[in-house]
XYZ file of C-alpha atoms in Angstrom:
300
model
C 3.167 -20.429 -3.347
C 0.314 -22.868 -3.924
C -2.278 -21.448 -6.352
C -3.923 -24.799 -7.136
C -7.304 -23.673 -5.780
C -7.403 -20.789 -8.244
C -5.926 -22.829 -11.085
C -8.774 -25.352 -10.728
C -11.086 -22.669 -12.146
C -9.304 -19.489 -13.194
C -12.454 -17.988 -14.704
C -13.678 -16.874 -11.271
C -12.149 -14.944 -8.409
C -10.568 -16.654 -5.429
C -9.190 -15.890 -1.959
C -6.107 -17.667 -0.646
C -4.572 -17.229 2.794
C -1.917 -18.510 5.165
C -2.648 -19.616 8.698
C -3.044 -16.762 11.176
C -0.159 -16.757 13.692
C -1.271 -17.127 17.306
C 0.532 -13.933 18.299
C -1.629 -11.975 15.845
C -4.709 -12.988 17.816
C -3.263 -11.743 21.101
C -1.124 -8.702 20.196
C -1.858 -5.538 18.241
C -1.106 -5.914 14.526
C -0.871 -3.775 11.421
C -1.864 -4.714 7.911
C -0.584 -3.624 4.496
C -2.465 -3.786 1.208
C -1.084 -3.497 -2.309
C -1.990 -4.881 -5.699
C -0.291 -6.288 -8.793
C -1.581 -6.727 -12.313
C -3.667 -3.565 -12.604
C -1.771 -2.311 -15.629
C -1.173 -5.453 -17.706
C -3.557 -6.421 -20.474
C -2.723 -10.090 -19.901
C -3.400 -12.028 -16.738
C -5.127 -9.027 -15.212
C -5.357 -10.021 -11.591
C -5.323 -7.752 -8.659
C -3.660 -9.302 -5.629
C -3.995 -7.789 -2.219
C -2.524 -9.318 0.862
C -1.951 -8.621 4.531
C 1.300 -9.306 6.333
C 0.202 -8.871 9.929
C 3.105 -7.264 11.728
C 5.673 -4.563 11.008
C 8.849 -5.801 9.326
C 11.227 -2.913 10.011
C 14.194 -5.260 10.126
C 13.609 -6.477 6.567
C 15.062 -4.496 3.682
C 11.829 -4.472 1.677
C 11.322 -2.392 -1.440
C 8.631 -1.790 -4.019
C 8.293 -5.116 -5.863
C 8.508 -3.385 -9.251
C 12.110 -2.320 -8.516
C 13.188 -5.923 -7.821
C 14.000 -8.764 -10.152
C 11.833 -11.862 -10.162
C 14.490 -13.849 -8.290
C 14.813 -11.128 -5.645
C 11.049 -11.098 -5.124
C 11.004 -14.871 -4.779
C 13.769 -14.760 -2.173
C 12.024 -12.088 -0.123
C 8.705 -13.907 -0.327
C 10.334 -17.068 1.042
C 11.677 -15.029 3.974
C 8.191 -13.687 4.645
C 6.677 -17.132 4.347
C 9.209 -18.539 6.805
C 8.214 -15.965 9.432
C 5.035 -17.900 10.188
C 5.216 -17.114 13.893
C 4.380 -13.437 13.368
C 3.489 -12.893 9.708
C 0.373 -13.920 7.823
C -0.852 -13.108 4.351
C -3.949 -13.344 2.180
C -4.600 -12.861 -1.521
C -7.768 -11.714 -3.208
C -7.387 -12.885 -6.789
C -9.626 -11.212 -9.349
C -9.607 -13.218 -12.556
C -9.341 -11.419 -15.914
C -12.813 -12.725 -16.707
C -14.236 -11.186 -13.524
C -12.682 -7.803 -14.300
C -13.831 -7.792 -17.931
C -17.418 -8.828 -17.275
C -17.673 -6.364 -14.370
C -16.409 -3.419 -16.395
C -18.482 -4.184 -19.498
C -21.805 -5.035 -17.879
C -24.726 -2.641 -18.271
C -24.312 -1.247 -14.734
C -20.543 -0.727 -14.947
C -18.439 -1.952 -12.008
C -15.175 -0.154 -12.616
C -11.634 -1.125 -11.703
C -11.338 1.309 -8.796
C -14.544 0.009 -7.219
C -13.336 -3.571 -7.671
C -10.042 -2.685 -6.002
C -11.708 -0.883 -3.091
C -14.095 -3.770 -2.461
C -11.223 -6.266 -2.590
C -9.321 -4.239 0.028
C -12.406 -3.956 2.247
C -12.926 -7.718 1.938
C -9.352 -8.419 3.028
C -9.525 -6.147 6.066
C -12.820 -7.735 7.080
C -11.321 -11.199 6.548
C -8.450 -10.378 8.932
C -10.879 -9.119 11.575
C -13.147 -12.133 11.163
C -10.090 -14.385 11.564
C -9.435 -12.935 15.005
C -6.513 -10.691 14.104
C -6.085 -7.854 16.610
C -5.918 -5.262 13.873
C -5.101 -1.701 14.903
C -3.546 -0.102 11.808
C -4.012 -0.481 8.052
C -1.650 0.950 5.417
C -2.867 1.022 1.812
C -1.347 2.011 -1.521
C -3.966 4.332 -2.960
C -6.335 3.635 -5.836
C -7.878 6.920 -6.880
C -7.787 10.018 -4.636
C -6.018 9.064 -1.399
C -8.106 11.258 0.915
C -11.441 9.919 -0.311
C -10.197 6.327 -0.188
C -8.896 6.808 3.358
C -12.193 8.336 4.476
C -14.100 5.441 2.899
C -12.021 2.825 4.734
C -12.058 4.756 8.016
C -15.856 4.937 7.959
C -16.086 1.247 7.157
C -13.668 0.274 9.978
C -14.051 2.910 12.728
C -11.943 0.963 15.238
C -8.892 0.802 12.955
C -6.441 3.599 12.124
C -6.238 3.802 8.317
C -3.425 5.406 6.298
C -3.753 5.644 2.511
C -0.826 7.073 0.557
C 0.427 7.131 -3.033
C 3.508 4.918 -3.421
C 2.822 3.392 -0.008
C 4.876 0.352 -1.044
C 8.003 2.532 -0.922
C 7.007 4.275 2.337
C 5.834 1.497 4.663
C 7.603 -1.883 5.040
C 4.295 -3.655 5.643
C 2.995 -2.454 2.248
C 6.310 -3.401 0.629
C 5.733 -6.925 1.939
C 2.221 -6.886 0.513
C 3.578 -5.686 -2.837
C 6.097 -8.537 -2.985
C 3.527 -11.203 -2.128
C 1.104 -9.802 -4.689
C 3.674 -9.665 -7.496
C 5.023 -13.152 -6.786
C 1.495 -14.557 -6.825
C 0.706 -12.894 -10.150
C 3.966 -14.109 -11.702
C 3.187 -17.684 -10.660
C -0.392 -17.535 -11.912
C 0.517 -16.109 -15.316
C 3.336 -18.603 -15.874
C 1.163 -21.603 -15.035
C -2.036 -20.349 -16.666
C -4.318 -23.162 -17.841
C -6.260 -22.092 -20.908
C -9.904 -23.197 -20.775
C -10.271 -22.648 -24.529
C -9.069 -25.196 -27.074
C -6.128 -23.274 -28.499
C -4.037 -26.303 -29.354
C -0.328 -26.046 -28.638
C -0.543 -22.495 -27.324
C 2.546 -20.295 -27.196
C 3.087 -19.219 -23.575
C 5.837 -16.737 -24.379
C 3.516 -13.752 -23.933
C 5.980 -11.515 -22.137
C 5.114 -9.330 -19.170
C 1.530 -8.647 -20.221
C 2.092 -4.886 -20.407
C 0.969 -3.102 -23.607
C 4.452 -1.753 -24.410
C 6.007 -5.240 -24.334
C 6.741 -6.418 -27.940
C 6.155 -10.065 -26.939
C 2.771 -9.165 -25.510
C 1.792 -7.250 -28.660
C 2.848 -10.163 -30.849
C 0.904 -12.672 -28.729
C -2.247 -10.534 -28.790
C -2.151 -10.360 -32.578
C -1.462 -14.076 -32.926
C -4.338 -15.235 -30.714
C -6.993 -12.742 -31.769
C -9.933 -14.674 -33.204
C -11.793 -12.394 -35.675
C -15.180 -13.652 -34.401
C -14.739 -14.765 -30.778
C -11.981 -12.351 -29.757
C -9.587 -13.449 -27.023
C -9.413 -16.294 -24.504
C -10.355 -15.450 -20.905
C -6.685 -14.959 -20.113
C -6.923 -11.519 -21.739
C -8.750 -8.655 -20.088
C -10.873 -7.745 -23.082
C -12.210 -4.677 -21.240
C -8.709 -3.161 -21.370
C -8.245 -0.454 -23.999
C -5.264 -2.251 -25.588
C -7.363 -5.330 -26.320
C -10.396 -3.273 -27.346
C -8.353 -1.299 -29.888
C -7.111 -4.509 -31.533
C -10.605 -6.027 -31.500
C -12.077 -2.967 -33.190
C -9.398 -2.882 -35.899
C -8.805 -6.602 -36.541
C -12.035 -8.442 -35.764
C -15.304 -8.844 -37.660
C -17.933 -6.117 -37.376
C -21.030 -7.343 -35.561
C -24.499 -5.800 -35.837
C -26.560 -6.627 -32.776
C -30.316 -7.118 -32.977
C -30.879 -5.117 -29.813
C -29.457 -2.038 -31.581
C -32.368 -2.245 -34.020
C -34.786 -2.896 -31.176
C -33.530 0.191 -29.358
C -34.277 2.244 -32.460
C -37.754 0.746 -32.770
C -38.463 1.442 -29.095
C -37.425 5.065 -29.518
C -39.694 5.418 -32.556
C -42.537 3.784 -30.634
C -42.094 6.195 -27.740
C -42.101 9.123 -30.148
C -45.285 7.842 -31.786
C -46.903 7.302 -28.412
C -46.009 10.843 -27.392
C -47.673 12.248 -30.536
C -50.878 10.320 -29.797
C -50.944 11.488 -26.183
C -50.428 15.081 -27.287
C -53.869 14.918 -28.964
C -55.476 14.759 -25.537
C -53.514 17.671 -24.143
C -55.514 20.545 -22.719
C -53.324 23.369 -23.948
C -54.244 24.843 -27.339
C -52.504 27.564 -29.303
C -54.165 30.931 -28.796
C -56.768 31.821 -31.423
C -57.232 28.258 -32.654
C -60.008 25.781 -32.043
C -59.577 22.099 -32.519
C -62.551 20.147 -33.849
C -63.247 16.943 -31.931
C -62.760 13.698 -33.792
C -65.934 12.259 -35.298
C -65.598 9.267 -32.989
C -66.529 11.588 -30.112
C -69.183 13.633 -31.905
C -71.011 10.544 -33.213
C -71.256 9.180 -29.680
C -72.237 12.529 -28.109
C -69.023 12.502 -26.039
C -67.482 15.639 -24.638
C -64.214 16.348 -22.908
C -64.308 17.419 -19.264
C -63.445 21.051 -19.983
C -66.544 21.294 -22.230
C -69.036 20.173 -19.544
């Protein structure tokens, strides 16, 4: 699998795809979508892909139940079936995920995943694929996700199910392609930061992996945090940053306090001009008004 286009700049997202088989432009096709890398704190990509025809004759399983060598072997079989199978990957870089989730108007992981899936279906249609069915491993509530995709693509029959990679061979194929792509990208990751002779034995990237925990502690900078390889929006990384890094006081925190005080002061000034007065009390006008013979409208 050639990921050189993504590796040229792994700080941004990227789409990679095979050629579309001619038969997929003339015959009805189905498409499967799955992702890999949602859970890991390291190398947090989400890969979605679309094999374009049912593979009932292939003994495909959920990629997580297979060894790395088994996934590689199955991917090669899929890649060799170029006459009736195509695939595409939507790679979301760790940097894209982190900056999306931590920006002021939060763009959460489910929304990112949904938009990636929508983009892949639209890409297949734009490429001339005669797409009739789409099978998706759910992200969030399956019924709502299915309704969302069905409304977006009214001419396509959409099926969204939990554990779809173990139910539908086409999603199993997508799962394998996604996992193989993530494995390749993580192994060959090119660090944009100057970390010197960096240790690449970071394990699986999952929070319960001792190698991953050790790597996170080793490469945590107390001021600048982690390299872009780490999804710093992930709770595992955030917990370590909060406990091991320097405390930072941001100027805008002070500004927010000053703005709140200013609004409160402004409100107290405006209240002076309010019409409502407590019963039985009379408020004397300020001398500024009396000296200039000015009266309020309710006194005219």
